[in-house]
Tab-separated table of C-alpha atoms in Angstrom:
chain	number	residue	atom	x	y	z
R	1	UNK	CA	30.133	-85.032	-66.911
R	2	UNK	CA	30.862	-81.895	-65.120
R	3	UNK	CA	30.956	-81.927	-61.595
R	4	UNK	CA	33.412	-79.178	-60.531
R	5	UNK	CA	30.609	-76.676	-59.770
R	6	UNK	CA	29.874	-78.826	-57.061
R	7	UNK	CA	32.840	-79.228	-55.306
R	8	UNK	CA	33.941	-77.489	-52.450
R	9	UNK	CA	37.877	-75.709	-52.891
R	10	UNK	CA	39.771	-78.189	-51.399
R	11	UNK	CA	38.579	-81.202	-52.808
R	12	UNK	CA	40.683	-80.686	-55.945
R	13	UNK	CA	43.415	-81.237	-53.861
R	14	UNK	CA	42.216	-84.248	-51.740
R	15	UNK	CA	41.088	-86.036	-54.904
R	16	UNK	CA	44.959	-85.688	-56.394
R	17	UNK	CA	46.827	-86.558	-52.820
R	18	UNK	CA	44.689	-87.052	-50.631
R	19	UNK	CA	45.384	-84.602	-47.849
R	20	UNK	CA	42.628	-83.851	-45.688
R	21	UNK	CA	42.690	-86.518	-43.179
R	22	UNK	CA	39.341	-88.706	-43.019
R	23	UNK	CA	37.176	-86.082	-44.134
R	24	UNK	CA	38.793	-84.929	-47.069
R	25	UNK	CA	39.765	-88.524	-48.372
R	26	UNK	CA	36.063	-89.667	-48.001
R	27	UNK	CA	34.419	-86.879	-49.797
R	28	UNK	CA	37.200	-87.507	-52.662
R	29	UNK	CA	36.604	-90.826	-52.694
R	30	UNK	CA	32.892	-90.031	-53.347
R	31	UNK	CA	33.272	-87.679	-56.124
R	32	UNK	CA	36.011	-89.776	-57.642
R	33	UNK	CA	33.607	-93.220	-57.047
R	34	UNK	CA	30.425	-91.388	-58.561
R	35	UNK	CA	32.841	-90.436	-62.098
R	36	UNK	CA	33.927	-93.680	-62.363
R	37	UNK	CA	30.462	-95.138	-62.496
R	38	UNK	CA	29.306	-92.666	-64.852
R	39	UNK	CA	32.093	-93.379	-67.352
R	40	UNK	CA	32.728	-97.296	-66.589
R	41	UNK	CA	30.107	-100.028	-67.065
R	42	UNK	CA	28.619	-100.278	-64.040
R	43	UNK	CA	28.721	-103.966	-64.137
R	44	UNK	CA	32.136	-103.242	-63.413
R	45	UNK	CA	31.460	-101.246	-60.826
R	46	UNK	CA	34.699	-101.909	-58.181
R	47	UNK	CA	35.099	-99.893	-55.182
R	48	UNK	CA	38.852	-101.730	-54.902
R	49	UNK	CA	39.809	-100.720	-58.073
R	50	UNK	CA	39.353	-96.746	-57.056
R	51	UNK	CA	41.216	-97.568	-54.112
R	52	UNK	CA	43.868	-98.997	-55.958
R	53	UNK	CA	44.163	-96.275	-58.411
R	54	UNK	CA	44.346	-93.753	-55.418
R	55	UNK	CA	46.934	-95.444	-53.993
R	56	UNK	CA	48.942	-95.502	-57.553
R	57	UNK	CA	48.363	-91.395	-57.761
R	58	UNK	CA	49.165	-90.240	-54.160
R	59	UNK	CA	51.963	-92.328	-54.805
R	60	UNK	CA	53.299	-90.336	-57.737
R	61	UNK	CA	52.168	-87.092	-55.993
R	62	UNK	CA	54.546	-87.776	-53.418
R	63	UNK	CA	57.046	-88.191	-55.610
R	64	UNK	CA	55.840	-84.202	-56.995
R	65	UNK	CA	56.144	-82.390	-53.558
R	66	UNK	CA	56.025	-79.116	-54.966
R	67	UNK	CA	53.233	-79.978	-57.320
R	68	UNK	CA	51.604	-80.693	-54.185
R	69	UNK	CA	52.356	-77.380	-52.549
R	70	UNK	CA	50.807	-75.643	-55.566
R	71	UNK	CA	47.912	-77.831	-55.390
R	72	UNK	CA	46.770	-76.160	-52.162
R	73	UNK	CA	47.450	-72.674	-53.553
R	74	UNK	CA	44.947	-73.442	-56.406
R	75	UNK	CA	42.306	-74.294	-53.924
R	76	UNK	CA	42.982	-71.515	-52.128
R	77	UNK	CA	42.627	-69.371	-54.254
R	78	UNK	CA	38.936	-71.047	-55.354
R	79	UNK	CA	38.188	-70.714	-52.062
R	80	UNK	CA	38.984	-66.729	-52.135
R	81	UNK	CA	37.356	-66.005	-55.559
R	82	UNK	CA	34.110	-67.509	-53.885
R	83	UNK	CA	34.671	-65.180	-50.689
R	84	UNK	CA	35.693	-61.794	-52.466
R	85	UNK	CA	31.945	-62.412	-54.587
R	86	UNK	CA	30.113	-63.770	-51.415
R	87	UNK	CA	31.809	-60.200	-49.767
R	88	UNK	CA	31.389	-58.192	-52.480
R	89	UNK	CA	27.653	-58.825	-52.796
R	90	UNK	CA	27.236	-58.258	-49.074
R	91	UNK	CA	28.828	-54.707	-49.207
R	92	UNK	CA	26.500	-53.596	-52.142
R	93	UNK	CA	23.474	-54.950	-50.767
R	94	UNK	CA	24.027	-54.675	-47.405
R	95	UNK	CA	26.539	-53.727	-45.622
R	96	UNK	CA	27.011	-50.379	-46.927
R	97	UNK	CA	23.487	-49.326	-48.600
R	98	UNK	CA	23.426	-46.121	-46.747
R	99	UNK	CA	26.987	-45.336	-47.199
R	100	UNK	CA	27.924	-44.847	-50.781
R	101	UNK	CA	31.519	-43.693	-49.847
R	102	UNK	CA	32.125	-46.891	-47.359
R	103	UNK	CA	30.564	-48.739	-50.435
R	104	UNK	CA	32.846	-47.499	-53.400
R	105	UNK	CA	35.747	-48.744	-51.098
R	106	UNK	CA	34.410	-51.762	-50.582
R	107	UNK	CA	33.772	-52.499	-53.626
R	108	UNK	CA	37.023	-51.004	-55.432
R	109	UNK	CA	38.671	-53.445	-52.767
R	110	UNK	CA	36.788	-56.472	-54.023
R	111	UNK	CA	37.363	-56.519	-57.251
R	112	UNK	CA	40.572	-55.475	-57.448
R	113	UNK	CA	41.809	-58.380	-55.279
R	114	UNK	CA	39.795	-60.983	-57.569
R	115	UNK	CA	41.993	-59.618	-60.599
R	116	UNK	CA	44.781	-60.106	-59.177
R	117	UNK	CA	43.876	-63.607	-57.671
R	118	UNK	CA	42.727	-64.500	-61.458
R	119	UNK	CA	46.378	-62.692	-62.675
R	120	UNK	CA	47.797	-65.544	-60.032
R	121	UNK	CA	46.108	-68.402	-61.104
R	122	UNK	CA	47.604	-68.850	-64.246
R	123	UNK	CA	50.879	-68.676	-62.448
R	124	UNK	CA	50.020	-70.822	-60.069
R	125	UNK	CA	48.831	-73.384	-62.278
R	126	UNK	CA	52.280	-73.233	-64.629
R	127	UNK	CA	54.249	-73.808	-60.801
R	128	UNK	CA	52.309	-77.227	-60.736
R	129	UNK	CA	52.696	-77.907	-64.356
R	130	UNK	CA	56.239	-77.531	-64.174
R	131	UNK	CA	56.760	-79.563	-60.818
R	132	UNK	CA	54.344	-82.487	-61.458
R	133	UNK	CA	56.002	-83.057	-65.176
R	134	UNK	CA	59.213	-82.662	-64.426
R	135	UNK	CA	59.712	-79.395	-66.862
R	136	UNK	CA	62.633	-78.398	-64.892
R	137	UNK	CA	62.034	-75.138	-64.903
R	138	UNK	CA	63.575	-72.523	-62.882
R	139	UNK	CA	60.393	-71.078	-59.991
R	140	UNK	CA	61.210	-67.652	-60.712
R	141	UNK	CA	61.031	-68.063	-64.442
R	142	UNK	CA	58.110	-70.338	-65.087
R	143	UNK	CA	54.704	-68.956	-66.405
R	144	UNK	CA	51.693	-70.535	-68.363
R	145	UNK	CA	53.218	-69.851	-71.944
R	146	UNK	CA	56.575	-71.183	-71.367
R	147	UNK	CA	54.534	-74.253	-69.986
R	148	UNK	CA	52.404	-74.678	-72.681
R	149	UNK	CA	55.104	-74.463	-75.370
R	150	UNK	CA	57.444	-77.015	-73.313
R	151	UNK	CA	54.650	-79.250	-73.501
R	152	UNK	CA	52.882	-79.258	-77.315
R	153	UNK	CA	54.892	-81.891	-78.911
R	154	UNK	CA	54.472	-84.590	-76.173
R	155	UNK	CA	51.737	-86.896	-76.816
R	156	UNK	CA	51.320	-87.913	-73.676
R	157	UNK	CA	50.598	-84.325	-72.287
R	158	UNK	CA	48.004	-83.454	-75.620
R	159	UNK	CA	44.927	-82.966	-72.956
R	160	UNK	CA	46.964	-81.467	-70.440
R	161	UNK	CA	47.798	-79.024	-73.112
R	162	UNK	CA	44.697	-78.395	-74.723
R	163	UNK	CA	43.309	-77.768	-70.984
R	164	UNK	CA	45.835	-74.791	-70.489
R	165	UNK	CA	45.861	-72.958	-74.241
R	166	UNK	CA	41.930	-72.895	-73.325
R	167	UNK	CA	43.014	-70.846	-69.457
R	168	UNK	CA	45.733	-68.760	-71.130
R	169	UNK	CA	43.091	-67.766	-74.672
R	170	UNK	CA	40.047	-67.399	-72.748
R	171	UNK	CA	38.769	-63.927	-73.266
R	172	UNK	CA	37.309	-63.279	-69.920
R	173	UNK	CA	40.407	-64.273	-68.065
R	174	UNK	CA	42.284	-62.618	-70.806
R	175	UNK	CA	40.626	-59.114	-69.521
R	176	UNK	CA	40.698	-59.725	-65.846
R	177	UNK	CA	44.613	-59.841	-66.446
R	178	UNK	CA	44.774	-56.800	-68.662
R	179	UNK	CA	42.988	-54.899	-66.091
R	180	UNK	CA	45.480	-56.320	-63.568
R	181	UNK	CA	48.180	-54.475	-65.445
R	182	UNK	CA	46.653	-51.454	-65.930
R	183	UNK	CA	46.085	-51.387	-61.752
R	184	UNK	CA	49.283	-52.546	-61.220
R	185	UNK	CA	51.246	-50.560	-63.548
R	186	UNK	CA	49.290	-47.395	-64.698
R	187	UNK	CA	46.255	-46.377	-62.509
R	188	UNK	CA	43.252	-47.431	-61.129
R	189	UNK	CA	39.630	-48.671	-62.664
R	190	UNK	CA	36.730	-47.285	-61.970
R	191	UNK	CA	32.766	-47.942	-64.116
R	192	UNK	CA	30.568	-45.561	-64.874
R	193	UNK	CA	27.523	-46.394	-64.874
R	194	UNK	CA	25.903	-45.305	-68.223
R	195	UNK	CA	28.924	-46.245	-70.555
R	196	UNK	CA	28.923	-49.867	-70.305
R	197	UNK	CA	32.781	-49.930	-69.675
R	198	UNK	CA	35.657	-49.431	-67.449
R	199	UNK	CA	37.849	-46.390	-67.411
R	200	UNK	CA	41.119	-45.557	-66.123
R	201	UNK	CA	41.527	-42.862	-63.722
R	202	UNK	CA	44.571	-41.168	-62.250
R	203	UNK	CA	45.420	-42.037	-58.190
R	204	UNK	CA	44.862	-37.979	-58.816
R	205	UNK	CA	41.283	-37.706	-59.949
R	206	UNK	CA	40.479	-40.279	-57.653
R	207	UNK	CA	41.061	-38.021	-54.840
R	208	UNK	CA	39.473	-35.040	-56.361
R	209	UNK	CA	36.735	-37.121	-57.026
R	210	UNK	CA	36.340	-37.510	-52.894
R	211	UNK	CA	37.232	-34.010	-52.509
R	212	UNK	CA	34.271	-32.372	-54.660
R	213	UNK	CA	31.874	-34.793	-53.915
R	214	UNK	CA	28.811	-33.510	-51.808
R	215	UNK	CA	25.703	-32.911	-51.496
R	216	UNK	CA	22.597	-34.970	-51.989
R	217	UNK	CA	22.693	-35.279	-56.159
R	218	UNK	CA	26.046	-36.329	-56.145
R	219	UNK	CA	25.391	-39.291	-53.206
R	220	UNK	CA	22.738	-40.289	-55.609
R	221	UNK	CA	24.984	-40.503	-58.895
R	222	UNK	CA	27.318	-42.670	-56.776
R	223	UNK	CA	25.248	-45.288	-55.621
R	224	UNK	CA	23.617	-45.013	-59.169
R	225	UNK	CA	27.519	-45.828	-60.243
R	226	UNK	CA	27.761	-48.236	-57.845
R	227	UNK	CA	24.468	-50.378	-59.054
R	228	UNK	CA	25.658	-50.433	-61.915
R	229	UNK	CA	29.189	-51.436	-61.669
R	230	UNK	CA	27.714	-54.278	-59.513
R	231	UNK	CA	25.228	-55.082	-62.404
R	232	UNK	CA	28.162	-54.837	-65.362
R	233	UNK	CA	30.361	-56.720	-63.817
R	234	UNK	CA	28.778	-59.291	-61.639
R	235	UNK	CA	28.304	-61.965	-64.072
R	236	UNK	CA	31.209	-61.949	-65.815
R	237	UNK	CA	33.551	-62.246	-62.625
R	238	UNK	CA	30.771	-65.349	-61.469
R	239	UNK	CA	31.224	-66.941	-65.183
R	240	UNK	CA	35.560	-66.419	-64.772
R	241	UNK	CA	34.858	-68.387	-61.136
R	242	UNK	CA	32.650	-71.170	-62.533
R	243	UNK	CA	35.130	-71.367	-65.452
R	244	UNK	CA	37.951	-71.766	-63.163
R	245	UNK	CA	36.369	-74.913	-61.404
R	246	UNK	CA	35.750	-76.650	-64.711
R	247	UNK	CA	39.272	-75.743	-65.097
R	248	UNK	CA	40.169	-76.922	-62.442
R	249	UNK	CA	38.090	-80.054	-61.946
R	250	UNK	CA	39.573	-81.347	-65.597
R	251	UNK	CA	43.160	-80.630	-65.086
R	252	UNK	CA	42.869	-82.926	-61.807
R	253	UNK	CA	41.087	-85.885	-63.699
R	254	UNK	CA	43.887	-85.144	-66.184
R	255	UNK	CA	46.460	-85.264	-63.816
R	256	UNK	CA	45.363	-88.559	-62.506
R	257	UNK	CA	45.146	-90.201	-65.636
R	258	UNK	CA	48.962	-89.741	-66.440
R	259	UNK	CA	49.766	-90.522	-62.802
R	260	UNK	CA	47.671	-93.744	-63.849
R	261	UNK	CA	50.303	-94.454	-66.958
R	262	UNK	CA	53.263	-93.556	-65.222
């Protein structure tokens, strides 16, 4: 069963601790309720046990106060990945569709924070790894693939495992955090439309890009650009999001299922 693209950021979160006050603990308690009679017999169906088993996680969460903390940062950062698309389609569309200069800012903007939010996912993820099972690892020093080889030869953590090698060998991701680097470290990206591919360009032909533009043709190959940088890209960064949740939804269940043996 795979809920997670129906769950709003947050809930990830409130189904682990939860946090949330009324609200949030209802709605977890429905998407938690509705997976257990999916995967249990429903003749026995208990409300009490889910309760029970709630109690017995939040319990051990609280015992994991800085897996907690990073258990908010995950969700916030859900909750940002859906904005910066939400925005991004806006500005394209909308927004700026008679302003192909506004646009390419916009839209540079965009995407550029979603790699990096993707580049800090991981991260965040091997923070809550490393505080909910008790890795002991330093905060400044921990990242996924210290995690995941810390990890491979306890049983107990096989799913946990298997969850993570998929984040950290997943191509898509994989790319988003190459491209990171290069922004970071090298230059900036840019698409041109017509080539199917990104392209790294100089902070300095970036601004002689702004300074020769002009003139009615050139408007027109920008937008052009534009359309279809929105077109090459816009389905791979909504697959990485949708990925994420699944991600995201699985490591929770996973979580709770150790809490459950602990």
């Amino acid at each position: 069963m795979d809920d997670s693209n129906d769950l709003d950021p947050w809930l990830y979160t409130a189904m682990l601790t939860g946090r949330g006050g009324e609200l949030g603990d209802a709605r977890a308690f429905a998407v938690e309720h509705l997976a257990w009679f999916v995967s249990n017999d429903p003749d026995d169906l208990s409300p009490r046990n889910i309760k029970s088993e709630n109690a017995r996680v939040r319990e051990w969460m609280d015992r994991h106060p800085d897996g907690v903390k990073y258990c908010f940062e995950l969700d916030a950062i859900h909750e940002d990945l859906d904005w910066l698309l939400f925005e991004w389609d806006t500005d394209v569309g909308v927004r700026y569709n008679n302003r192909p200069d506004l646009m390419r800012k916009a839209v540079v903007y965009h995407v550029h924070n979603y790699h990096y939010r993707v580049h800090a996912y991981r991260d965040k993820v091997a923070q809550l790894l490393n505080a909910c099972l008790d890795l002991g690892r330093s905060e400044r020093k921990v990242n996924a693939a210290d995690v995941l080889k810390a990890i491979a030869r306890n049983p107990e953590h096989r799913t946990i495992h298997d969850l993570l090698c998929g984040l950290i060998n997943d191509e898509r991701v994989k790319d988003i955090v190459d491209r990171r680097n290069a922004i970071a470290h090298r230059a900036l990206l840019v698409y041109k439309s017509g080539k199917d591919k990104w392209q790294v360009v100089t902070a300095e032909g970036r601004a002689q890009e702004y300074f020769d533009i002009g003139g009615l043709s050139q408007e027109t190959q920008l937008f052009s650009d534009l359309a279809g940088f929105h077109r090459h890209e816009s389905q791979t960064l909504r697959d990485v999001t949708s990925f994420l949740k699944g991600f995201r939804y699985d490591l929770t269940r996973s979580l709770r299922q150790l809490a459950l043996t602990q």
